[in-house]
PDB file of C-alpha atoms in Angstrom:
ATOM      1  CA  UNK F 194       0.000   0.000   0.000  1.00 50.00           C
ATOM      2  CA  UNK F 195       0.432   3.631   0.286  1.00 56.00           C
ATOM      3  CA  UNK F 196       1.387   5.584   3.276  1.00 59.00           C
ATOM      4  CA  UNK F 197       2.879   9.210   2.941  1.00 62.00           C
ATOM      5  CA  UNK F 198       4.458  10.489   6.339  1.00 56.00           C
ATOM      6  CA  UNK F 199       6.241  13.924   7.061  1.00 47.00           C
ATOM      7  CA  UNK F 200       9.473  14.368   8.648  1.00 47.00           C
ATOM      8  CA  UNK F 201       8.623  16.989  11.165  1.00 49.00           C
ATOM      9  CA  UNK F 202       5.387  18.236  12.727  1.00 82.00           C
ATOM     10  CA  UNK F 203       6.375  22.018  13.316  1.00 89.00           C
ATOM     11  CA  UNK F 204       8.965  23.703  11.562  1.00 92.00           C
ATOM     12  CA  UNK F 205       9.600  27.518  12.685  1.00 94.00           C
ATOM     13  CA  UNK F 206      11.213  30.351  10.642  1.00 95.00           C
ATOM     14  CA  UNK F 207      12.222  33.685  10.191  1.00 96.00           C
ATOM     15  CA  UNK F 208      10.483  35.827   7.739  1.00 96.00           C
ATOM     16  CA  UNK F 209      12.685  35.762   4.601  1.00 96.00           C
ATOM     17  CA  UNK F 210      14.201  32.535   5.230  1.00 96.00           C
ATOM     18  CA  UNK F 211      13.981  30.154   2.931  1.00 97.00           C
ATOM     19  CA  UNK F 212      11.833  26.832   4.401  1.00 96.00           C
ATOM     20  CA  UNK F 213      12.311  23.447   3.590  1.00 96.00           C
ATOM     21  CA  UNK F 214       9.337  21.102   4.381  1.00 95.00           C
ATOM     22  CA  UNK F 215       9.825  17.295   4.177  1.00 92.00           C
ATOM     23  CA  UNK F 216       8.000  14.229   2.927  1.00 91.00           C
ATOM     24  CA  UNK F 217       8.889  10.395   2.517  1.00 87.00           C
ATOM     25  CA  UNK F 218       6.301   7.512   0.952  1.00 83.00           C
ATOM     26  CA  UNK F 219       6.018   3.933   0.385  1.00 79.00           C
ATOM     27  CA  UNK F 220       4.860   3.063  -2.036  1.00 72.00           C
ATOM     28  CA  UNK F 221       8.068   3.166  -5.108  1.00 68.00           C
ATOM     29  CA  UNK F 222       5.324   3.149  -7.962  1.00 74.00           C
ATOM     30  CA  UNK F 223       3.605   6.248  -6.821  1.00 84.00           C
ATOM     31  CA  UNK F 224       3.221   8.390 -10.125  1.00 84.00           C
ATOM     32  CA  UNK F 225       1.923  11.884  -9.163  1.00 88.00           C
ATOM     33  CA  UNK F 226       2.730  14.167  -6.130  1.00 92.00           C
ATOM     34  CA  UNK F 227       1.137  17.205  -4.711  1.00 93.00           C
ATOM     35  CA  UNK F 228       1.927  19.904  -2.051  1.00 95.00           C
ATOM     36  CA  UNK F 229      -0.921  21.493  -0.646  1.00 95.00           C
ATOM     37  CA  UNK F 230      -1.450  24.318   1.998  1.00 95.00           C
ATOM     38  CA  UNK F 231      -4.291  24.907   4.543  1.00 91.00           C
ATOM     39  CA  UNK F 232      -4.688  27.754   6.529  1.00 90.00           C
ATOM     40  CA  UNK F 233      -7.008  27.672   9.472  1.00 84.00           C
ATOM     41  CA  UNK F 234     -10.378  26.731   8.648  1.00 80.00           C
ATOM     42  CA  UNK F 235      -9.707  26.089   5.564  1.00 85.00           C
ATOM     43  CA  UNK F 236     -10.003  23.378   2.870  1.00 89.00           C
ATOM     44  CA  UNK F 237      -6.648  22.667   1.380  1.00 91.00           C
ATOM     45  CA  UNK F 238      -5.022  24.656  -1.464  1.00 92.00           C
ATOM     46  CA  UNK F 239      -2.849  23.208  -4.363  1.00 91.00           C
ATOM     47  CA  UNK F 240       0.326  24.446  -3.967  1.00 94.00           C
ATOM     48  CA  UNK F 241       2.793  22.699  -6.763  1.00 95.00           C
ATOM     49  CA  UNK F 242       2.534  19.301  -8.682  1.00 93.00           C
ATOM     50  CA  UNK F 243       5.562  17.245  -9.790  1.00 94.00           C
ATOM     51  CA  UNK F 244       5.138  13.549 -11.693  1.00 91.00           C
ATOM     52  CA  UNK F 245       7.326  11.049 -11.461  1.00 90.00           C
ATOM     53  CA  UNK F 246       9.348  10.926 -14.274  1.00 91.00           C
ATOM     54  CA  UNK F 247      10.823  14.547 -12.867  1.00 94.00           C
ATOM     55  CA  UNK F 248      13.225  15.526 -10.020  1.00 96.00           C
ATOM     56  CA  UNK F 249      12.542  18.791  -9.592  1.00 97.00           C
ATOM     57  CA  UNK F 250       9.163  21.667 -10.387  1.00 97.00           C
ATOM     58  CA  UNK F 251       9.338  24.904 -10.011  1.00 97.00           C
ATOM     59  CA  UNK F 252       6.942  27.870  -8.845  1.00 94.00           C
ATOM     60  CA  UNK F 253       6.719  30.900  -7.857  1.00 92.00           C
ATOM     61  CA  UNK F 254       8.832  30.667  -5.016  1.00 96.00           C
ATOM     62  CA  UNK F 255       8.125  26.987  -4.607  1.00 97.00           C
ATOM     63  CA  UNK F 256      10.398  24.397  -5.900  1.00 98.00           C
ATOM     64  CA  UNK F 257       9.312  20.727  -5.257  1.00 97.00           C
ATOM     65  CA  UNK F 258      12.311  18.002  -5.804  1.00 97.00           C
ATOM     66  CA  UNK F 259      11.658  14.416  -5.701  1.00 95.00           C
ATOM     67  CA  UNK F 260      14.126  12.068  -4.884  1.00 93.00           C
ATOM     68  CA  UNK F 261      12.877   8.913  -6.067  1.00 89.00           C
ATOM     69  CA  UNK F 262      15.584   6.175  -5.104  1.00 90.00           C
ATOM     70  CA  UNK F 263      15.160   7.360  -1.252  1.00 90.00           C
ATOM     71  CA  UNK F 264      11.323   8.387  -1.584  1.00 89.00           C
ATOM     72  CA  UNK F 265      11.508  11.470  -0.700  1.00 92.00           C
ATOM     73  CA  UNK F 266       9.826  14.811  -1.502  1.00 94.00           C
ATOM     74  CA  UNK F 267      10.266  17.873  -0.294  1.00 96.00           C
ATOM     75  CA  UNK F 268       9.029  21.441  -0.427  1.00 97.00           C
ATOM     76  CA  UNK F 269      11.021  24.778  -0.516  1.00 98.00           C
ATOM     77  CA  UNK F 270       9.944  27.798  -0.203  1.00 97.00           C
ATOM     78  CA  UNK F 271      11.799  31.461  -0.840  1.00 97.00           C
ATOM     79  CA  UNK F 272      11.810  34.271   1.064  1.00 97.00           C
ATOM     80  CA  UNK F 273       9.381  32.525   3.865  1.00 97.00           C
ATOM     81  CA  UNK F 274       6.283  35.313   4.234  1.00 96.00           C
ATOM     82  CA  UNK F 275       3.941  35.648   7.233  1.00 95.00           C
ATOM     83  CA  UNK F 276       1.861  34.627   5.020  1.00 95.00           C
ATOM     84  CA  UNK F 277       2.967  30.855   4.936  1.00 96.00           C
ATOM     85  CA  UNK F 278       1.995  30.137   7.940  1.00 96.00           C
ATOM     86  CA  UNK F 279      -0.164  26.901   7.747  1.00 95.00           C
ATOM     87  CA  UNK F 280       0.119  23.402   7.486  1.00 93.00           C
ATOM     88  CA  UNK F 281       1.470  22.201   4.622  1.00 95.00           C
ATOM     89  CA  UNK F 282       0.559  18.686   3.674  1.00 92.00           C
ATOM     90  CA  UNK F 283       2.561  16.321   0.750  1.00 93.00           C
ATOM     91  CA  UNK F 284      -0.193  13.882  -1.192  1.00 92.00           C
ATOM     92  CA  UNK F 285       0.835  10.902  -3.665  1.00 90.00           C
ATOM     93  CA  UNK F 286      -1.350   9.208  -6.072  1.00 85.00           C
ATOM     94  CA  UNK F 287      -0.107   5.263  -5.862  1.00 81.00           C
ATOM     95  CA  UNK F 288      -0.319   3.848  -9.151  1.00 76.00           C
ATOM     96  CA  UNK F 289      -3.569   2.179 -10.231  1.00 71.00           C
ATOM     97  CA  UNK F 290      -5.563   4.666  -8.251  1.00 62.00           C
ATOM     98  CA  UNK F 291      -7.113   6.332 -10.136  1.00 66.00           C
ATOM     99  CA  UNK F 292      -8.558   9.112  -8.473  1.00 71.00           C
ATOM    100  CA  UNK F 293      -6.956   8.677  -4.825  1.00 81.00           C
ATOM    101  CA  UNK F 294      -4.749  10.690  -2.839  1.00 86.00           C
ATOM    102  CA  UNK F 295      -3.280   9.345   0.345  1.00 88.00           C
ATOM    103  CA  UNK F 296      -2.279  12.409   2.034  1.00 89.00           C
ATOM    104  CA  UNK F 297       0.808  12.815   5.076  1.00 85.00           C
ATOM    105  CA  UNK F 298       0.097  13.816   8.406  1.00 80.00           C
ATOM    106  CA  UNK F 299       0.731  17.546   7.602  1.00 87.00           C
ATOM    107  CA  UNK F 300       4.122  19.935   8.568  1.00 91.00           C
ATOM    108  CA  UNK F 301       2.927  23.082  10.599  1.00 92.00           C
ATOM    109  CA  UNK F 302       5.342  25.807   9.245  1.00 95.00           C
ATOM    110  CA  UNK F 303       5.231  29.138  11.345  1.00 95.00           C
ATOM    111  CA  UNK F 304       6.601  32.013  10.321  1.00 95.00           C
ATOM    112  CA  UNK F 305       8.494  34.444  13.214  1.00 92.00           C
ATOM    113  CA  UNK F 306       8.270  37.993  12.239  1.00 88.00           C
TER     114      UNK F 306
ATOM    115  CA  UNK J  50     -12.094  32.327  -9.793  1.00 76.00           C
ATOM    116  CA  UNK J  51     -14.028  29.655  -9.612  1.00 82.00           C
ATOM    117  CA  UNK J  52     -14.176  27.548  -6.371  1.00 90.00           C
ATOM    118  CA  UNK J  53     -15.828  24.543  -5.139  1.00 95.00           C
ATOM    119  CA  UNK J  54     -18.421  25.606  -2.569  1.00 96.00           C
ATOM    120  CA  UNK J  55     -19.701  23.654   0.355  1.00 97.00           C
ATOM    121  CA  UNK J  56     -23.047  23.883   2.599  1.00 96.00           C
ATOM    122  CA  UNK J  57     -23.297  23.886   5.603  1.00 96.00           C
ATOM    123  CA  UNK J  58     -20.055  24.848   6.608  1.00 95.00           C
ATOM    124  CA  UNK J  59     -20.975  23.137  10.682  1.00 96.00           C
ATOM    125  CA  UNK J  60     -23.494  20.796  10.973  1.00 97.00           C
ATOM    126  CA  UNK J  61     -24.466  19.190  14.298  1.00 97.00           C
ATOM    127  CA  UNK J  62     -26.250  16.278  14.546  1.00 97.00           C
ATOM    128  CA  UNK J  63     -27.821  13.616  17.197  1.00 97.00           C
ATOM    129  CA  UNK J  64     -25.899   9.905  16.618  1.00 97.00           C
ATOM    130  CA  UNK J  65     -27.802   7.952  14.458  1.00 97.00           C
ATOM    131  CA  UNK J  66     -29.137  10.642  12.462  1.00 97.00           C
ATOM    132  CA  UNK J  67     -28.934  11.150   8.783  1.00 98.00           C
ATOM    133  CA  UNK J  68     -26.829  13.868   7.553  1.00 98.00           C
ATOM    134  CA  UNK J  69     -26.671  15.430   3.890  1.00 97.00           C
ATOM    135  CA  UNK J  70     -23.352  17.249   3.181  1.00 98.00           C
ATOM    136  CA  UNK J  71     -23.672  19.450  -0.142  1.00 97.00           C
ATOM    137  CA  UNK J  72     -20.983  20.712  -2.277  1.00 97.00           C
ATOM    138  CA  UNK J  73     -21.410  22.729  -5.720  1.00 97.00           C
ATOM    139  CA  UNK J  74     -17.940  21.917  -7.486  1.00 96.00           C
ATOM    140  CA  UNK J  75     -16.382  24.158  -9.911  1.00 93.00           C
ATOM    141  CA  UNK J  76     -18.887  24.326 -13.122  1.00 90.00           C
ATOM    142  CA  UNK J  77     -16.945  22.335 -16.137  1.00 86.00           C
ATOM    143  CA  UNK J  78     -15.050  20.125 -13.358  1.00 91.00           C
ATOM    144  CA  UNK J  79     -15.986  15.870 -14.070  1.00 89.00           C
ATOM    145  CA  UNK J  80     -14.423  14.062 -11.613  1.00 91.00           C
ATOM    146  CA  UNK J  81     -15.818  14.986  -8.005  1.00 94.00           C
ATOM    147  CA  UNK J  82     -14.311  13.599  -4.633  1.00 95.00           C
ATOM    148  CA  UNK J  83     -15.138  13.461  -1.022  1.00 97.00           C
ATOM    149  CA  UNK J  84     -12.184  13.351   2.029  1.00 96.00           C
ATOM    150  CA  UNK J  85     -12.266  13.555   5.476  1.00 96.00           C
ATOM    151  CA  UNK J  86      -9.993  15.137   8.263  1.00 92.00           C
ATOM    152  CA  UNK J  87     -10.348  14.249  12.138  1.00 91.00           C
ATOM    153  CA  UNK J  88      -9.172  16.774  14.178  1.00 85.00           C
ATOM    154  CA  UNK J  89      -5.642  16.637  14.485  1.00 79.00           C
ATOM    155  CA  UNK J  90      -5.154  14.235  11.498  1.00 83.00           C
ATOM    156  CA  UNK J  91      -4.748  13.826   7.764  1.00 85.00           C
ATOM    157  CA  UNK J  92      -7.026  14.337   5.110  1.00 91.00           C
ATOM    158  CA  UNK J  93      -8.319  10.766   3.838  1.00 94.00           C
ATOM    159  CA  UNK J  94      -9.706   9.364   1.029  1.00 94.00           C
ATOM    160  CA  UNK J  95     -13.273   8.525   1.030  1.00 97.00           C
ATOM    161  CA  UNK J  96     -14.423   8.469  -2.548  1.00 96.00           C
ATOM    162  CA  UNK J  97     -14.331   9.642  -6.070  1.00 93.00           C
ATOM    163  CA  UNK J  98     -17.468  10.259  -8.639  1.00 93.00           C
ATOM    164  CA  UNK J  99     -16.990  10.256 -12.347  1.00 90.00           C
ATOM    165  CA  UNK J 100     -19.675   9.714 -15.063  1.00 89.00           C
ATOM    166  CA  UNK J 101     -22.052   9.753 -12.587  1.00 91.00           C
ATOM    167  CA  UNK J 102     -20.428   6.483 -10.972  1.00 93.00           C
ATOM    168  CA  UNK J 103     -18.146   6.338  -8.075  1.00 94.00           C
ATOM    169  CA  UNK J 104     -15.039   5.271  -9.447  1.00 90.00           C
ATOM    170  CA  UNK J 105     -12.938   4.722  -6.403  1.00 91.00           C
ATOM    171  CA  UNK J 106     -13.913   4.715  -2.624  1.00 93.00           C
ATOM    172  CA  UNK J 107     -12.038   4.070   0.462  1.00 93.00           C
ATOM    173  CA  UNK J 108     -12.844   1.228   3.365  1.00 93.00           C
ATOM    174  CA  UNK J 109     -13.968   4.347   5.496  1.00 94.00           C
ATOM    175  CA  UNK J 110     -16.683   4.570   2.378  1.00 96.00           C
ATOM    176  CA  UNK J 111     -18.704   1.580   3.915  1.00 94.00           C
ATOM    177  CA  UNK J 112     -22.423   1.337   3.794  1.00 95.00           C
ATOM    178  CA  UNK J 113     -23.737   4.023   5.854  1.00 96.00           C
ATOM    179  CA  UNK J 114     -22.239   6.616   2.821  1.00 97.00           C
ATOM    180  CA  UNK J 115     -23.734   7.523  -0.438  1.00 97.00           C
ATOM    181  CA  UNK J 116     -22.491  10.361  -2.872  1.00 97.00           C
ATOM    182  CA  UNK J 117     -24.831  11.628  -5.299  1.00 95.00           C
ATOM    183  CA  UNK J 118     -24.919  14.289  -7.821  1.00 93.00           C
ATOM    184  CA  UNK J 119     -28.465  15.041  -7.998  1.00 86.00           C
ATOM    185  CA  UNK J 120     -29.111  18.004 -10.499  1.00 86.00           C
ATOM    186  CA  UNK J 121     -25.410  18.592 -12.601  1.00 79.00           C
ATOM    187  CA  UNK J 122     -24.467  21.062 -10.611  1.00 87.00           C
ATOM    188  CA  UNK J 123     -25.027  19.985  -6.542  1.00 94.00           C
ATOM    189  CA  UNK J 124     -22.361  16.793  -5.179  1.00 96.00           C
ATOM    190  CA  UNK J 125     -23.945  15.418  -2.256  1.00 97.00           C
ATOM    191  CA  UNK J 126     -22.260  13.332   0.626  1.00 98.00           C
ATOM    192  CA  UNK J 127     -25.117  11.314   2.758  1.00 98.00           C
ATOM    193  CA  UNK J 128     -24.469   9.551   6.330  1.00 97.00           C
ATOM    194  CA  UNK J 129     -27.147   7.248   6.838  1.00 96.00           C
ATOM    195  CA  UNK J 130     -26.784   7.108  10.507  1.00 95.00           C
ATOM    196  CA  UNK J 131     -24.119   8.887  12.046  1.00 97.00           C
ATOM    197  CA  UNK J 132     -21.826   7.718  14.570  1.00 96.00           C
ATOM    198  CA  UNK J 133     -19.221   9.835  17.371  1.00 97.00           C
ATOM    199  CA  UNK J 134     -16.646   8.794  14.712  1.00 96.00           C
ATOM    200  CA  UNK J 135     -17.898  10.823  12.274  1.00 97.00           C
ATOM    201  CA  UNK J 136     -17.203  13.797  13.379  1.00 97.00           C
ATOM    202  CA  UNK J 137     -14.816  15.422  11.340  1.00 97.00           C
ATOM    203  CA  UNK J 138     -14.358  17.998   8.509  1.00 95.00           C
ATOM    204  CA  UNK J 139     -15.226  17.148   5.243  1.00 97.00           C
ATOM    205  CA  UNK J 140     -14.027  18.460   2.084  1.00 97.00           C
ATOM    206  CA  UNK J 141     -15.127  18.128  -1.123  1.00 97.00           C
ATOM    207  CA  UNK J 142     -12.989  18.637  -4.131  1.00 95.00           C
ATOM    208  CA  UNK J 143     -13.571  18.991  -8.086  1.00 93.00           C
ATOM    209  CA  UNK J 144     -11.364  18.576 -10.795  1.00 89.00           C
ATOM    210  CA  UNK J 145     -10.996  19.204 -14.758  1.00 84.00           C
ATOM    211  CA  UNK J 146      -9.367  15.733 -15.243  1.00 73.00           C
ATOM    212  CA  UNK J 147      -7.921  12.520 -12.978  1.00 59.00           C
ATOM    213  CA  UNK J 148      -6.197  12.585  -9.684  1.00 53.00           C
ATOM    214  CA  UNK J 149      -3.229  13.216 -12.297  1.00 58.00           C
ATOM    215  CA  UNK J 150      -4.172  16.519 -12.152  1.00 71.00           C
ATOM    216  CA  UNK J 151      -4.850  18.950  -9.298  1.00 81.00           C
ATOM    217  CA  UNK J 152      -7.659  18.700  -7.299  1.00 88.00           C
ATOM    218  CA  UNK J 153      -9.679  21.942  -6.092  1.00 90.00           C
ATOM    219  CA  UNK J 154     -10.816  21.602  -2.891  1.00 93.00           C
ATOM    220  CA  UNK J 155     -13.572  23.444  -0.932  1.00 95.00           C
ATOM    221  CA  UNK J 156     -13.955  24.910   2.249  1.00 94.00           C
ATOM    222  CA  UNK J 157     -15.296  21.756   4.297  1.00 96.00           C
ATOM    223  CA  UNK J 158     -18.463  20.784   6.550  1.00 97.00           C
ATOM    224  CA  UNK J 159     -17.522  20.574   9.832  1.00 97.00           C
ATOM    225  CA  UNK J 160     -19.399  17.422  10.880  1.00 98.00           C
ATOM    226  CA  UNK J 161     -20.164  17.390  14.798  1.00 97.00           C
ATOM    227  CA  UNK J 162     -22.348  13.901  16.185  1.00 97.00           C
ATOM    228  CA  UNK J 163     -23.143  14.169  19.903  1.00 96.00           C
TER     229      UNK J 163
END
């Protein structure tokens, strides 16, 4: 199966910092990843996509790398803003789901002023 | 911009009571999903809705849930009878094409059985 698990719960900042938010799955034959953010009350909001056959996607001031012989994904992010402040959660589609995300437990990033 | 909208945004309900979660996804979206987040925990899988037909559901999806999409535009996420367990948020998400692609999600229901 498929289980997607984050390296640290909290990870704390300084504002314009650069943050680097971890991830590690199972499953080898997972095909899609997604970072997604969710602020307080909130559903969660796509952040940045990478597939499989790619190491690294970037975004505005998001780059995702994927390290596939170790599993591992992770999320940077420039010039860390107040504004980041959420929980930032790493999703993986295994392969012959169609439609299914299995989603980590979720990386609280705050952001120190 | 379009968003995926979801009513009510808290519902309470008595254990053992039917609840109806509603969710209007983004207008030329096909594939239509439902997750769940306990407090404190990750967002799960519960089931996915394409051509009218779910295509995938989780072992949470058991036989006390239904999705329906009742008019073309509403997605609907029923609890036959509702247990403590229950309680959590639940999102509903829309998207253009597979889980290959991004998912939108909306703003949740937050489910509360006493």
């Amino acid at each position: 199966g498929e289980s997607v698990g984050l390296h640290l719960p909290t990870l704390s900042v300084q504002e314009g910092d650069n943050s680097i938010i971890n991830c590690a799955y199972s499953n080898s034959a997972s095909d899609y990843f997604i970072w997604y953010k969710q602020e307080s009350g909130k559903g969660p909001q796509f952040i940045i996509d990478i597939r499989s056959n790619m190491d690294k996607r970037q975004g505005q001031r998001v780059t995702v790398l994927l390290n596939k012989t170790v599993k591992h994904l992770s999320l940077q992010i420039a010039a860390t803003q107040p504004g980041d402040s959420a929980v930032y959660f790493c999703a993986a589609r295994p392969v012959g789901a169609t439609n299914k995300l299995i989603f980590g437990t979720g990386t609280l990033l705050a952001v120190q002023p | 911009e379009p968003e995926v909208t979801q009513t009510p945004s808290h519902q309470v309900t008595q254990m053992g009571q039917e609840v109806i979660l509603r969710c209007v996804p983004i207008s030329n979206h096909l594939y239509f999903y439902w997750y769940r987040q306990i407090l404190g925990q990750k967002v799960e899988f519960l089931v996915s809705f394409y051509n009218n037909e779910i295509s995938e559901k989780s072992e949470i999806f058991d036989d006390q849930f239904s999705v329906e999409r009742p008019d073309g535009s509403n997605f609907t996420l029923k609890i036959r009878s509702t247990k403590l367990e229950d309680s959590a948020m639940y999102f509903c998400a829309s998207g253009a094409m597979g889980a290959g692609n991004e998912q939108f999600f909306g703003p949740g229901t937050r489910l509360t059985v006493l």
